[in-house]
Every structure is written in C-alpha cells, then in structure tokens.
PDB file of C-alpha atoms in Angstrom:
ATOM      1  CA  MET A1030      54.581  10.764 -15.253  1.00 50.00           C
ATOM      2  CA  ASN A1031      53.192  14.267 -15.033  1.00 53.00           C
ATOM      3  CA  THR A1032      53.217  15.109 -18.760  1.00 57.00           C
ATOM      4  CA  PRO A1033      51.252  17.898 -20.460  1.00 55.00           C
ATOM      5  CA  HIS A1034      49.145  15.179 -22.119  1.00 56.00           C
ATOM      6  CA  PHE A1035      48.353  13.634 -18.756  1.00 52.00           C
ATOM      7  CA  GLN A1036      47.492  17.033 -17.293  1.00 61.00           C
ATOM      8  CA  ASN A1037      45.156  17.836 -20.187  1.00 60.00           C
ATOM      9  CA  ARG A1038      43.484  14.444 -19.899  1.00 64.00           C
ATOM     10  CA  PHE A1039      43.030  14.904 -16.155  1.00 56.00           C
ATOM     11  CA  ILE A1040      41.463  18.336 -16.710  1.00 60.00           C
ATOM     12  CA  GLN A1041      39.080  16.871 -19.313  1.00 64.00           C
ATOM     13  CA  VAL A1042      37.968  14.097 -16.967  1.00 52.00           C
ATOM     14  CA  CYS A1043      37.415  16.593 -14.141  1.00 50.00           C
ATOM     15  CA  ALA A1044      35.411  18.815 -16.475  1.00 53.00           C
ATOM     16  CA  VAL A1045      33.163  15.919 -17.491  1.00 53.00           C
ATOM     17  CA  VAL A1046      32.578  14.892 -13.857  1.00 49.00           C
ATOM     18  CA  LEU A1047      31.841  18.493 -12.876  1.00 55.00           C
ATOM     19  CA  ALA A1048      29.445  18.864 -15.803  1.00 50.00           C
ATOM     20  CA  LEU A1049      27.579  15.708 -14.811  1.00 51.00           C
ATOM     21  CA  LEU A1050      27.306  16.815 -11.186  1.00 49.00           C
ATOM     22  CA  THR A1051      26.179  20.282 -12.215  1.00 48.00           C
ATOM     23  CA  SER A1052      23.569  18.958 -14.648  1.00 45.00           C
ATOM     24  CA  THR A1053      22.170  16.644 -11.958  1.00 45.00           C
ATOM     25  CA  LEU A1054      21.944  19.527  -9.500  1.00 47.00           C
ATOM     26  CA  VAL A1055      20.282  21.740 -12.093  1.00 49.00           C
ATOM     27  CA  LEU A1056      17.759  19.002 -12.927  1.00 52.00           C
ATOM     28  CA  ALA A1057      16.982  18.531  -9.246  1.00 65.00           C
ATOM     29  CA  ASP A1058      16.759  22.286  -8.699  1.00 79.00           C
ATOM     30  CA  ASN A1059      14.329  22.762 -11.605  1.00 91.00           C
ATOM     31  CA  TYR A1060      12.301  19.615 -10.900  1.00 97.00           C
ATOM     32  CA  PRO A1061       9.616  19.088 -11.972  1.00 96.00           C
ATOM     33  CA  THR A1062       9.523  20.557 -15.470  1.00 97.00           C
ATOM     34  CA  LYS A1063       6.798  18.242 -16.820  1.00 97.00           C
ATOM     35  CA  ALA A1064       3.964  15.989 -15.694  1.00 98.00           C
ATOM     36  CA  ILE A1065       4.708  13.289 -13.119  1.00 98.00           C
ATOM     37  CA  LYS A1066       3.203   9.854 -13.716  1.00 98.00           C
ATOM     38  CA  VAL A1067       2.046   7.921 -10.672  1.00 98.00           C
ATOM     39  CA  ILE A1068       1.325   4.212 -10.833  1.00 98.00           C
ATOM     40  CA  VAL A1069      -1.445   3.009  -8.527  1.00 97.00           C
ATOM     41  CA  PRO A1070      -1.064  -0.788  -8.548  1.00 95.00           C
ATOM     42  CA  PHE A1071      -4.713  -1.450  -7.714  1.00 91.00           C
ATOM     43  CA  ALA A1072      -8.047  -0.871  -9.445  1.00 87.00           C
ATOM     44  CA  PRO A1073     -10.011   2.396  -9.680  1.00 90.00           C
ATOM     45  CA  GLY A1074     -12.238   2.782  -6.637  1.00 82.00           C
ATOM     46  CA  SER A1075      -9.902   0.902  -4.296  1.00 83.00           C
ATOM     47  CA  ALA A1076      -8.673   2.583  -1.117  1.00 82.00           C
ATOM     48  CA  THR A1077      -5.208   2.973  -2.660  1.00 90.00           C
ATOM     49  CA  ASP A1078      -6.775   4.662  -5.668  1.00 92.00           C
ATOM     50  CA  GLN A1079      -8.971   7.025  -3.641  1.00 89.00           C
ATOM     51  CA  ILE A1080      -6.201   8.060  -1.259  1.00 92.00           C
ATOM     52  CA  GLY A1081      -3.581   8.173  -4.026  1.00 95.00           C
ATOM     53  CA  ARG A1082      -5.649  10.465  -6.233  1.00 96.00           C
ATOM     54  CA  ALA A1083      -6.303  12.850  -3.351  1.00 95.00           C
ATOM     55  CA  PHE A1084      -2.578  13.052  -2.595  1.00 97.00           C
ATOM     56  CA  ALA A1085      -1.806  13.447  -6.323  1.00 97.00           C
ATOM     57  CA  VAL A1086      -3.968  16.584  -6.475  1.00 97.00           C
ATOM     58  CA  LYS A1087      -2.197  18.103  -3.464  1.00 97.00           C
ATOM     59  CA  ILE A1088       1.282  17.193  -4.752  1.00 97.00           C
ATOM     60  CA  SER A1089       0.425  18.772  -8.107  1.00 97.00           C
ATOM     61  CA  GLU A1090      -0.635  21.985  -6.366  1.00 97.00           C
ATOM     62  CA  SER A1091       2.627  22.084  -4.389  1.00 96.00           C
ATOM     63  CA  LEU A1092       4.968  21.350  -7.299  1.00 97.00           C
ATOM     64  CA  GLY A1093       3.132  23.239 -10.046  1.00 96.00           C
ATOM     65  CA  GLN A1094       2.997  20.337 -12.519  1.00 97.00           C
ATOM     66  CA  PRO A1095       0.285  17.760 -13.303  1.00 97.00           C
ATOM     67  CA  VAL A1096       0.452  14.496 -11.363  1.00 98.00           C
ATOM     68  CA  VAL A1097      -1.242  11.905 -13.534  1.00 98.00           C
ATOM     69  CA  VAL A1098      -2.522   8.695 -11.918  1.00 97.00           C
ATOM     70  CA  GLU A1099      -2.395   5.488 -13.936  1.00 97.00           C
ATOM     71  CA  ASN A1100      -4.000   2.308 -12.569  1.00 97.00           C
ATOM     72  CA  ARG A1101      -2.049  -0.904 -13.175  1.00 95.00           C
ATOM     73  CA  PRO A1102      -3.907  -3.535 -11.125  1.00 91.00           C
ATOM     74  CA  GLY A1103      -3.113  -7.220 -10.864  1.00 86.00           C
ATOM     75  CA  ALA A1104      -1.052  -9.803  -8.954  1.00 86.00           C
ATOM     76  CA  ASN A1105      -1.563  -8.118  -5.554  1.00 85.00           C
ATOM     77  CA  GLY A1106       0.067  -4.933  -6.855  1.00 91.00           C
ATOM     78  CA  MET A1107       3.126  -6.635  -8.333  1.00 94.00           C
ATOM     79  CA  ILE A1108       2.387  -5.620 -11.930  1.00 95.00           C
ATOM     80  CA  GLY A1109       2.271  -1.899 -11.167  1.00 96.00           C
ATOM     81  CA  ALA A1110       5.230  -2.055  -8.795  1.00 97.00           C
ATOM     82  CA  ASP A1111       7.327  -3.758 -11.447  1.00 97.00           C
ATOM     83  CA  VAL A1112       6.647  -0.906 -13.889  1.00 97.00           C
ATOM     84  CA  VAL A1113       8.112   1.594 -11.434  1.00 98.00           C
ATOM     85  CA  ALA A1114      11.013  -0.641 -10.419  1.00 97.00           C
ATOM     86  CA  LYS A1115      12.163  -0.657 -14.050  1.00 97.00           C
ATOM     87  CA  ALA A1116      11.485   3.051 -14.769  1.00 98.00           C
ATOM     88  CA  PRO A1117      14.167   5.800 -14.999  1.00 97.00           C
ATOM     89  CA  ALA A1118      15.056   7.209 -11.575  1.00 98.00           C
ATOM     90  CA  ASP A1119      14.347  10.798 -12.602  1.00 97.00           C
ATOM     91  CA  GLY A1120      11.311  11.475 -10.400  1.00 98.00           C
ATOM     92  CA  TYR A1121       8.790  11.349 -13.238  1.00 98.00           C
ATOM     93  CA  THR A1122       7.495   7.826 -12.579  1.00 98.00           C
ATOM     94  CA  LEU A1123       6.390   7.086  -9.012  1.00 98.00           C
ATOM     95  CA  LEU A1124       4.621   4.278  -7.179  1.00 98.00           C
ATOM     96  CA  PHE A1125       1.835   4.862  -4.705  1.00 97.00           C
ATOM     97  CA  GLY A1126       2.519   1.595  -2.924  1.00 96.00           C
ATOM     98  CA  THR A1127       1.109  -0.291   0.032  1.00 93.00           C
ATOM     99  CA  ASN A1128       1.930  -3.046   2.477  1.00 90.00           C
ATOM    100  CA  SER A1129       1.267  -5.441  -0.421  1.00 89.00           C
ATOM    101  CA  THR A1130       3.831  -4.047  -2.843  1.00 93.00           C
ATOM    102  CA  ASN A1131       6.496  -2.940  -0.390  1.00 94.00           C
ATOM    103  CA  ALA A1132       6.310  -5.313   2.566  1.00 93.00           C
ATOM    104  CA  ALA A1133       4.375  -8.539   1.971  1.00 91.00           C
ATOM    105  CA  LEU A1134       5.019  -9.660  -1.601  1.00 92.00           C
ATOM    106  CA  LYS A1135       8.533 -10.726  -0.710  1.00 91.00           C
ATOM    107  CA  SER A1136       7.042 -13.454   1.489  1.00 92.00           C
ATOM    108  CA  LEU A1137       4.234 -14.389  -0.902  1.00 90.00           C
ATOM    109  CA  VAL A1138       5.934 -14.623  -4.285  1.00 91.00           C
ATOM    110  CA  LYS A1139       8.903 -16.916  -4.868  1.00 89.00           C
ATOM    111  CA  ASN A1140      10.175 -15.161  -7.977  1.00 89.00           C
ATOM    112  CA  LEU A1141       9.415 -11.455  -7.815  1.00 93.00           C
ATOM    113  CA  PRO A1142      10.484  -9.670 -11.038  1.00 94.00           C
ATOM    114  CA  TYR A1143      12.357  -7.136  -8.874  1.00 94.00           C
ATOM    115  CA  ASN A1144      14.216  -7.137  -5.550  1.00 94.00           C
ATOM    116  CA  GLN A1145      11.713  -5.670  -3.107  1.00 93.00           C
ATOM    117  CA  ASP A1146      14.479  -4.600  -0.704  1.00 94.00           C
ATOM    118  CA  THR A1147      16.538  -2.633  -3.231  1.00 96.00           C
ATOM    119  CA  ALA A1148      14.293  -1.759  -6.194  1.00 97.00           C
ATOM    120  CA  PHE A1149      12.670   1.353  -4.716  1.00 98.00           C
ATOM    121  CA  THR A1150      13.533   4.725  -3.208  1.00 98.00           C
ATOM    122  CA  PRO A1151      11.328   5.499  -0.169  1.00 98.00           C
ATOM    123  CA  ILE A1152       9.863   8.994  -0.591  1.00 98.00           C
ATOM    124  CA  GLY A1153       6.985   9.721   1.776  1.00 97.00           C
ATOM    125  CA  TYR A1154       4.412   8.065   4.007  1.00 96.00           C
ATOM    126  CA  PHE A1155       0.712   8.847   3.512  1.00 95.00           C
ATOM    127  CA  GLY A1156      -0.967   6.988   6.373  1.00 92.00           C
ATOM    128  CA  SER A1157      -2.810   3.830   7.354  1.00 89.00           C
ATOM    129  CA  VAL A1158      -6.320   2.398   7.557  1.00 87.00           C
ATOM    130  CA  PRO A1159      -7.827  -0.659   9.270  1.00 89.00           C
ATOM    131  CA  LEU A1160      -9.926  -3.275   7.479  1.00 93.00           C
ATOM    132  CA  ILE A1161     -13.461  -4.483   8.156  1.00 96.00           C
ATOM    133  CA  VAL A1162     -14.470  -8.142   8.236  1.00 97.00           C
ATOM    134  CA  ALA A1163     -17.880  -8.446   6.574  1.00 98.00           C
ATOM    135  CA  ILE A1164     -20.201 -11.210   5.365  1.00 98.00           C
ATOM    136  CA  ASN A1165     -23.001 -11.617   2.864  1.00 97.00           C
ATOM    137  CA  ASN A1166     -26.427 -10.784   4.298  1.00 97.00           C
ATOM    138  CA  GLU A1167     -27.730 -14.287   3.585  1.00 96.00           C
ATOM    139  CA  VAL A1168     -25.237 -15.826   6.025  1.00 96.00           C
ATOM    140  CA  SER A1169     -27.173 -16.398   9.260  1.00 94.00           C
ATOM    141  CA  ALA A1170     -24.387 -15.201  11.586  1.00 96.00           C
ATOM    142  CA  LYS A1171     -24.854 -11.846  13.303  1.00 96.00           C
ATOM    143  CA  THR A1172     -21.459 -11.746  15.032  1.00 97.00           C
ATOM    144  CA  LEU A1173     -17.934 -12.835  14.187  1.00 97.00           C
ATOM    145  CA  GLY A1174     -18.158 -15.514  16.864  1.00 96.00           C
ATOM    146  CA  SER A1175     -21.273 -17.028  15.340  1.00 97.00           C
ATOM    147  CA  PHE A1176     -19.706 -16.920  11.874  1.00 97.00           C
ATOM    148  CA  ILE A1177     -16.720 -18.847  13.214  1.00 96.00           C
ATOM    149  CA  ALA A1178     -19.151 -21.383  14.740  1.00 96.00           C
ATOM    150  CA  LEU A1179     -20.804 -21.881  11.341  1.00 96.00           C
ATOM    151  CA  ALA A1180     -17.421 -22.367   9.702  1.00 95.00           C
ATOM    152  CA  LYS A1181     -16.419 -24.950  12.308  1.00 95.00           C
ATOM    153  CA  ALA A1182     -19.678 -26.850  11.836  1.00 93.00           C
ATOM    154  CA  ASP A1183     -19.062 -27.236   8.112  1.00 90.00           C
ATOM    155  CA  PRO A1184     -15.272 -27.154   7.462  1.00 84.00           C
ATOM    156  CA  GLU A1185     -14.109 -25.477   4.231  1.00 80.00           C
ATOM    157  CA  LYS A1186     -17.654 -24.613   3.122  1.00 90.00           C
ATOM    158  CA  MET A1187     -17.157 -20.929   3.930  1.00 95.00           C
ATOM    159  CA  THR A1188     -15.419 -18.860   1.266  1.00 97.00           C
ATOM    160  CA  PHE A1189     -13.603 -15.553   1.482  1.00 97.00           C
ATOM    161  CA  ALA A1190     -12.720 -13.074  -1.255  1.00 96.00           C
ATOM    162  CA  TYR A1191      -9.427 -11.240  -1.654  1.00 93.00           C
ATOM    163  CA  ALA A1192      -7.916  -8.872  -4.201  1.00 86.00           C
ATOM    164  CA  SER A1193      -4.822  -7.727  -2.319  1.00 83.00           C
ATOM    165  CA  THR A1194      -2.240  -9.078   0.069  1.00 82.00           C
ATOM    166  CA  SER A1195      -3.793  -7.378   3.103  1.00 84.00           C
ATOM    167  CA  GLN A1196      -7.212  -8.796   2.262  1.00 89.00           C
ATOM    168  CA  ARG A1197      -5.853 -12.309   1.853  1.00 90.00           C
ATOM    169  CA  VAL A1198      -3.465 -12.327   4.806  1.00 90.00           C
ATOM    170  CA  SER A1199      -6.042 -10.822   7.179  1.00 91.00           C
ATOM    171  CA  SER A1200      -8.523 -13.584   6.301  1.00 94.00           C
ATOM    172  CA  GLU A1201      -5.923 -16.349   6.542  1.00 91.00           C
ATOM    173  CA  MET A1202      -4.752 -14.955   9.895  1.00 89.00           C
ATOM    174  CA  LEU A1203      -8.354 -14.900  11.142  1.00 93.00           C
ATOM    175  CA  ALA A1204      -8.910 -18.503  10.070  1.00 92.00           C
ATOM    176  CA  SER A1205      -5.692 -19.580  11.746  1.00 89.00           C
ATOM    177  CA  ALA A1206      -6.457 -17.716  14.985  1.00 89.00           C
ATOM    178  CA  ALA A1207     -10.003 -19.096  15.117  1.00 92.00           C
ATOM    179  CA  GLY A1208      -9.056 -22.648  14.153  1.00 91.00           C
ATOM    180  CA  ILE A1209     -11.242 -22.843  11.055  1.00 93.00           C
ATOM    181  CA  LYS A1210     -10.782 -23.697   7.385  1.00 91.00           C
ATOM    182  CA  MET A1211     -12.035 -21.393   4.627  1.00 94.00           C
ATOM    183  CA  THR A1212     -11.568 -21.410   0.870  1.00 94.00           C
ATOM    184  CA  GLY A1213     -10.001 -18.284  -0.635  1.00 94.00           C
ATOM    185  CA  VAL A1214     -11.285 -16.861  -3.924  1.00 95.00           C
ATOM    186  CA  SER A1215      -8.941 -14.497  -5.765  1.00 92.00           C
ATOM    187  CA  TYR A1216     -10.187 -11.367  -7.548  1.00 90.00           C
ATOM    188  CA  LYS A1217      -8.433  -8.833  -9.745  1.00 82.00           C
ATOM    189  CA  SER A1218      -9.918  -5.880  -7.852  1.00 82.00           C
ATOM    190  CA  GLY A1219     -11.620  -5.048  -4.582  1.00 83.00           C
ATOM    191  CA  PRO A1220     -14.769  -3.681  -6.280  1.00 84.00           C
ATOM    192  CA  ASN A1221     -15.198  -6.987  -8.143  1.00 90.00           C
ATOM    193  CA  ALA A1222     -14.830  -8.914  -4.885  1.00 94.00           C
ATOM    194  CA  MET A1223     -17.370  -6.606  -3.242  1.00 94.00           C
ATOM    195  CA  THR A1224     -19.866  -7.233  -6.043  1.00 95.00           C
ATOM    196  CA  ASP A1225     -19.634 -10.977  -5.447  1.00 97.00           C
ATOM    197  CA  LEU A1226     -19.906 -10.575  -1.667  1.00 98.00           C
ATOM    198  CA  ILE A1227     -23.130  -8.589  -2.106  1.00 97.00           C
ATOM    199  CA  GLY A1228     -24.385 -11.154  -4.631  1.00 97.00           C
ATOM    200  CA  GLY A1229     -23.626 -14.114  -2.383  1.00 96.00           C
ATOM    201  CA  GLN A1230     -20.963 -15.729  -4.578  1.00 97.00           C
ATOM    202  CA  VAL A1231     -18.601 -15.548  -1.563  1.00 97.00           C
ATOM    203  CA  ASN A1232     -19.410 -15.550   2.149  1.00 97.00           C
ATOM    204  CA  MET A1233     -16.799 -13.215   3.636  1.00 98.00           C
ATOM    205  CA  PHE A1234     -14.604 -10.327   2.547  1.00 98.00           C
ATOM    206  CA  THR A1235     -12.119  -8.331   4.625  1.00 96.00           C
ATOM    207  CA  ALA A1236     -11.388  -4.990   2.990  1.00 91.00           C
ATOM    208  CA  ASP A1237     -10.403  -1.371   3.584  1.00 84.00           C
ATOM    209  CA  ILE A1238     -12.989   0.788   5.325  1.00 85.00           C
ATOM    210  CA  ALA A1239     -13.111   2.972   2.194  1.00 78.00           C
ATOM    211  CA  VAL A1240     -14.450   0.053   0.182  1.00 83.00           C
ATOM    212  CA  MET A1241     -16.500  -1.681   2.869  1.00 92.00           C
ATOM    213  CA  LEU A1242     -18.139   1.012   4.993  1.00 91.00           C
ATOM    214  CA  PRO A1243     -20.496   2.449   2.319  1.00 91.00           C
ATOM    215  CA  GLN A1244     -21.850  -1.053   1.626  1.00 96.00           C
ATOM    216  CA  ILE A1245     -22.416  -1.721   5.343  1.00 96.00           C
ATOM    217  CA  GLN A1246     -24.168   1.631   5.757  1.00 94.00           C
ATOM    218  CA  ALA A1247     -26.356   0.861   2.744  1.00 97.00           C
ATOM    219  CA  GLY A1248     -27.325  -2.479   4.298  1.00 97.00           C
ATOM    220  CA  LYS A1249     -25.865  -4.498   1.423  1.00 98.00           C
ATOM    221  CA  VAL A1250     -23.410  -6.489   3.611  1.00 98.00           C
ATOM    222  CA  ARG A1251     -23.034  -7.161   7.334  1.00 98.00           C
ATOM    223  CA  GLY A1252     -19.962  -5.846   9.159  1.00 98.00           C
ATOM    224  CA  LEU A1253     -18.600  -8.071  11.935  1.00 98.00           C
ATOM    225  CA  ALA A1254     -15.302  -6.598  13.186  1.00 97.00           C
ATOM    226  CA  VAL A1255     -12.355  -4.308  12.482  1.00 96.00           C
ATOM    227  CA  THR A1256      -8.771  -5.558  12.173  1.00 94.00           C
ATOM    228  CA  SER A1257      -7.090  -2.872  14.293  1.00 90.00           C
ATOM    229  CA  LEU A1258      -6.177  -3.111  17.984  1.00 89.00           C
ATOM    230  CA  LYS A1259      -8.691  -0.360  18.801  1.00 90.00           C
ATOM    231  CA  ARG A1260     -12.188   0.257  17.495  1.00 91.00           C
ATOM    232  CA  SER A1261     -12.369   2.625  14.547  1.00 90.00           C
ATOM    233  CA  PRO A1262     -13.982   6.059  14.997  1.00 85.00           C
ATOM    234  CA  ALA A1263     -15.432   5.532  11.514  1.00 87.00           C
ATOM    235  CA  ILE A1264     -17.663   2.679  12.778  1.00 91.00           C
ATOM    236  CA  PRO A1265     -17.317   2.484  16.578  1.00 93.00           C
ATOM    237  CA  GLU A1266     -20.154  -0.009  17.002  1.00 95.00           C
ATOM    238  CA  LEU A1267     -18.032  -2.763  15.451  1.00 96.00           C
ATOM    239  CA  PRO A1268     -15.766  -4.650  17.862  1.00 97.00           C
ATOM    240  CA  THR A1269     -12.167  -5.479  17.068  1.00 96.00           C
ATOM    241  CA  VAL A1270     -11.380  -9.053  16.039  1.00 96.00           C
ATOM    242  CA  ASN A1271      -9.682  -9.463  19.414  1.00 95.00           C
ATOM    243  CA  GLU A1272     -12.818  -8.333  21.268  1.00 96.00           C
ATOM    244  CA  ALA A1273     -15.130 -10.460  19.153  1.00 96.00           C
ATOM    245  CA  LEU A1274     -13.150 -13.670  19.587  1.00 94.00           C
ATOM    246  CA  GLY A1275     -11.634 -13.112  23.012  1.00 94.00           C
ATOM    247  CA  ILE A1276      -8.069 -13.300  21.704  1.00 91.00           C
ATOM    248  CA  LYS A1277      -5.037 -10.984  21.771  1.00 88.00           C
ATOM    249  CA  ASN A1278      -2.566  -9.507  19.289  1.00 82.00           C
ATOM    250  CA  TYR A1279      -4.645  -9.841  16.119  1.00 89.00           C
ATOM    251  CA  GLU A1280      -3.886  -6.728  14.070  1.00 87.00           C
ATOM    252  CA  LEU A1281      -3.591  -6.047  10.381  1.00 87.00           C
ATOM    253  CA  ILE A1282      -3.563  -2.485   9.059  1.00 86.00           C
ATOM    254  CA  ALA A1283      -3.072  -1.379   5.469  1.00 87.00           C
ATOM    255  CA  PHE A1284      -0.645   1.488   4.834  1.00 92.00           C
ATOM    256  CA  PHE A1285       0.031   3.736   1.861  1.00 95.00           C
ATOM    257  CA  ALA A1286       3.235   5.505   0.772  1.00 97.00           C
ATOM    258  CA  ALA A1287       5.112   6.919  -2.226  1.00 98.00           C
ATOM    259  CA  PHE A1288       8.171   5.289  -3.755  1.00 98.00           C
ATOM    260  CA  GLY A1289      10.361   5.854  -6.787  1.00 98.00           C
ATOM    261  CA  PRO A1290      12.840   3.645  -8.636  1.00 98.00           C
ATOM    262  CA  ALA A1291      16.123   2.989  -6.858  1.00 98.00           C
ATOM    263  CA  GLY A1292      18.784   5.692  -7.174  1.00 97.00           C
ATOM    264  CA  MET A1293      16.649   8.831  -7.295  1.00 98.00           C
ATOM    265  CA  PRO A1294      18.498  12.127  -6.647  1.00 97.00           C
ATOM    266  CA  LYS A1295      18.202  13.153  -3.011  1.00 97.00           C
ATOM    267  CA  ASP A1296      17.046  16.688  -3.816  1.00 97.00           C
ATOM    268  CA  ILE A1297      14.124  15.372  -5.867  1.00 98.00           C
ATOM    269  CA  VAL A1298      13.182  12.934  -3.107  1.00 98.00           C
ATOM    270  CA  LEU A1299      13.157  15.768  -0.566  1.00 98.00           C
ATOM    271  CA  LYS A1300      11.001  17.983  -2.818  1.00 98.00           C
ATOM    272  CA  LEU A1301       8.464  15.202  -3.209  1.00 98.00           C
ATOM    273  CA  ASN A1302       8.591  14.374   0.492  1.00 98.00           C
ATOM    274  CA  LYS A1303       7.852  17.987   1.407  1.00 97.00           C
ATOM    275  CA  ALA A1304       4.850  18.042  -0.958  1.00 97.00           C
ATOM    276  CA  ILE A1305       3.547  14.750   0.480  1.00 97.00           C
ATOM    277  CA  ASN A1306       3.892  15.971   4.071  1.00 97.00           C
ATOM    278  CA  GLU A1307       2.060  19.183   3.212  1.00 96.00           C
ATOM    279  CA  ALA A1308      -0.743  17.085   1.717  1.00 96.00           C
ATOM    280  CA  ALA A1309      -0.862  14.853   4.798  1.00 94.00           C
ATOM    281  CA  LYS A1310      -1.304  17.925   6.993  1.00 93.00           C
ATOM    282  CA  SER A1311      -3.984  19.595   4.864  1.00 93.00           C
ATOM    283  CA  LYS A1312      -7.323  19.838   6.666  1.00 92.00           C
ATOM    284  CA  ASP A1313      -9.519  19.126   3.659  1.00 91.00           C
ATOM    285  CA  LEU A1314      -7.663  15.907   2.818  1.00 92.00           C
ATOM    286  CA  VAL A1315      -7.712  14.722   6.439  1.00 88.00           C
ATOM    287  CA  ASP A1316     -11.415  15.586   6.793  1.00 88.00           C
ATOM    288  CA  ARG A1317     -12.214  13.782   3.559  1.00 86.00           C
ATOM    289  CA  PHE A1318     -10.797  10.459   4.714  1.00 84.00           C
ATOM    290  CA  VAL A1319     -11.419  10.522   8.464  1.00 81.00           C
ATOM    291  CA  SER A1320     -14.692   8.678   7.870  1.00 75.00           C
ATOM    292  CA  MET A1321     -12.768   5.673   6.544  1.00 74.00           C
ATOM    293  CA  GLY A1322     -10.472   5.529   9.547  1.00 80.00           C
ATOM    294  CA  PHE A1323      -7.507   6.871   7.586  1.00 86.00           C
ATOM    295  CA  GLU A1324      -4.784   8.390   9.752  1.00 85.00           C
ATOM    296  CA  THR A1325      -2.058  10.462   8.123  1.00 89.00           C
ATOM    297  CA  GLN A1326       1.469  10.384   9.471  1.00 86.00           C
ATOM    298  CA  PRO A1327       3.945  12.838   7.895  1.00 91.00           C
ATOM    299  CA  GLY A1328       7.600  11.863   8.106  1.00 95.00           C
ATOM    300  CA  SER A1329      10.985  11.810   6.397  1.00 97.00           C
ATOM    301  CA  PRO A1330      12.165   9.391   3.684  1.00 98.00           C
ATOM    302  CA  GLU A1331      14.450   7.853   6.297  1.00 97.00           C
ATOM    303  CA  MET A1332      11.490   7.189   8.585  1.00 96.00           C
ATOM    304  CA  LEU A1333       9.662   5.477   5.735  1.00 97.00           C
ATOM    305  CA  ASP A1334      12.730   3.377   4.966  1.00 97.00           C
ATOM    306  CA  LYS A1335      12.865   2.168   8.580  1.00 96.00           C
ATOM    307  CA  LYS A1336       9.123   1.502   8.606  1.00 93.00           C
ATOM    308  CA  ILE A1337       9.312  -0.603   5.453  1.00 95.00           C
ATOM    309  CA  LYS A1338      12.063  -2.755   6.937  1.00 95.00           C
ATOM    310  CA  LEU A1339      10.007  -3.330  10.089  1.00 90.00           C
ATOM    311  CA  GLU A1340       6.793  -3.944   8.140  1.00 89.00           C
ATOM    312  CA  THR A1341       8.517  -6.483   5.900  1.00 93.00           C
ATOM    313  CA  ILE A1342       9.511  -8.459   9.010  1.00 91.00           C
ATOM    314  CA  LYS A1343       6.022  -8.058  10.510  1.00 86.00           C
ATOM    315  CA  TRP A1344       4.265  -9.280   7.370  1.00 88.00           C
ATOM    316  CA  ALA A1345       6.656 -12.194   6.961  1.00 91.00           C
ATOM    317  CA  LYS A1346       5.688 -13.336  10.469  1.00 86.00           C
ATOM    318  CA  ALA A1347       1.958 -12.813   9.835  1.00 83.00           C
ATOM    319  CA  ILE A1348       2.133 -14.830   6.619  1.00 86.00           C
ATOM    320  CA  LYS A1349       4.059 -17.616   8.315  1.00 86.00           C
ATOM    321  CA  ASP A1350       1.687 -17.680  11.326  1.00 78.00           C
ATOM    322  CA  ALA A1351      -1.269 -17.936   8.925  1.00 76.00           C
ATOM    323  CA  GLY A1352       0.271 -21.039   7.389  1.00 80.00           C
ATOM    324  CA  MET A1353       0.730 -19.434   3.970  1.00 81.00           C
ATOM    325  CA  GLU A1354       3.605 -20.296   1.662  1.00 84.00           C
ATOM    326  CA  ALA A1355       5.227 -18.384  -1.194  1.00 83.00           C
ATOM    327  CA  GLU A1356       3.836 -19.340  -4.592  1.00 82.00           C
TER     328      GLU A1356
END
C-alpha cells in the first residue's frame, strides 16, 4: 500500500543510502588524510624491507602523507599478512607482500588464519628478483655440480638455511631436481640465516640478490648459481641452476606487491596503484635496485589479481614437485 508513512519511510531509506554512498566517495576523493601504515612481513634488511621502504618513500611523495613501514616478521610472512587481512579496509593499513604471503602459503600451511584467495585486495605490483644459491666458504665445492656431488656422497649431512617460503622452496626444489637429501634449518629472518651461513653453522643458503650479493662480493660466502632462467646482470659470472646442473625448467623468482584488506574502495585502490606505478617508473628507484637484479613491472590491480592466481598455481606445483607437504 502506497501510504504517506510508507513514502516517508522509503525517502528516509533512500537518504541514508545516498548519504553512505556520498560519504564513501568523499573519503575516497580526499584520501589520504593521515599517515598510511604498511606492514612488511619480513625482517629489517631483507629484500622485501629494502624494496618496500624505497616504494614507501615514493608513495608518500605522490600522496602527500607519511607512509610508515612496520616490520612484522615470522612464519614465512604469515604473521604480518594476518594483521592486514584483519585490518579495516580503509586504505590506511597495507601489506607489502611477496610470493610467500600471497601465493605459496596456501600450499604450505594447513590452517592459515585467513583465506589467502579472498582476504586481500590486489593494489599494485612492484617487481621481481632472482635468488642466489650460495655456500659457506669452508665447503670444498667450487661449483654447484661439485656441491651436489658432496651431498650425494654423504646423504643428509648437508644443511640449508631458510627464512621465507621462496628460500625454502628453492632449496627443496634444487634437492629434488638433483636427487639429493639436505636438512633444512628454519630462521626467523634472512639476516640471521646469513650470519650462520658465514659462520659455518649451515652449509647452503638460497636468498634474494639484495641479501646475498654483498656477502659474495665481500668474499664471505661463495655464490654458485642464480635461480632464474637467464643469468642476472647483477652477477653475470654465475650460471643459472639449469646451466650448472644440465637440467631444464628450474626457475624460482621472488616477487613483491602491495595489497590491502578485502573490500577496499575502488577509488582508493586506483590512487594507490597510480602512486606505485609512478614509483616503479622512477629512475632513481630503478637505478638503486638494478644491482640486485630487481626488475620493476608497473600494471593495473586487475593485472596483479591475475598474476596472483597464476602464481598460486605455479607455487603449488613447485611445492608438490619438491615433495613438500602442508604443515
């Protein structure tokens, strides 16, 4: 019945809906009006931290508000990712995630505290970087092939360090491809793992060029190979794993990207994406990280969403092929 009461009630409901829509648009239009907190789910000094902080500075310059980085390391990035997954979707708490947090954990952890497929809003892609396989200087091997021979001669004696999913999976994939057994040693952070590699507490460590290259150049560890399909311009004298072992299709590259909690307003996502793409194109940022083999790749949120879906499938296969099971 079309009564005056009904008409008034209908008008009130419409007014409330319009007010909510308008307020959301105004918030998005004015965004950001305060500091943005970014969670880096790995330790200070890690590749994620170095790259994330550089992007944070550029994003801050673009948006005119501070972008404050907070490190929340642990559990292969899961602890920091969980903080963002449960944060308000207002654009003021972001995740600078990686292949660990947004592709691989789903296949490594039986009971994630969030749904990796639905908990995040893809915002912008930073880029990717290969890893370097390196050993302690006291290990007699001079090449990856000779290291594999040592490992075969004394099964399970060789140890490898890891502090992230990419570091662990790359080493497990290498062992599987080469037909050897190694013992993994878990660390809370890459710098801690590096300290023990240099000190001889572990034999091998596969880590981002940002972490590994300075130690190789200083003569503190011995680089054996890179995990990309092509040699890295950052250290062209090192062969790829495929070259070193005479195999095909071994590849494991770490990537970095920005995410927010699920349900972020589209206008805010696009503002952040624009700032990230501007950062990825800036000459000083590119020049700063070219020495670590970092390649930027600006793109849309939709492109990142598609990439994450493909990477999740890729990492699931890599983890399965390496004989790893969810824990």
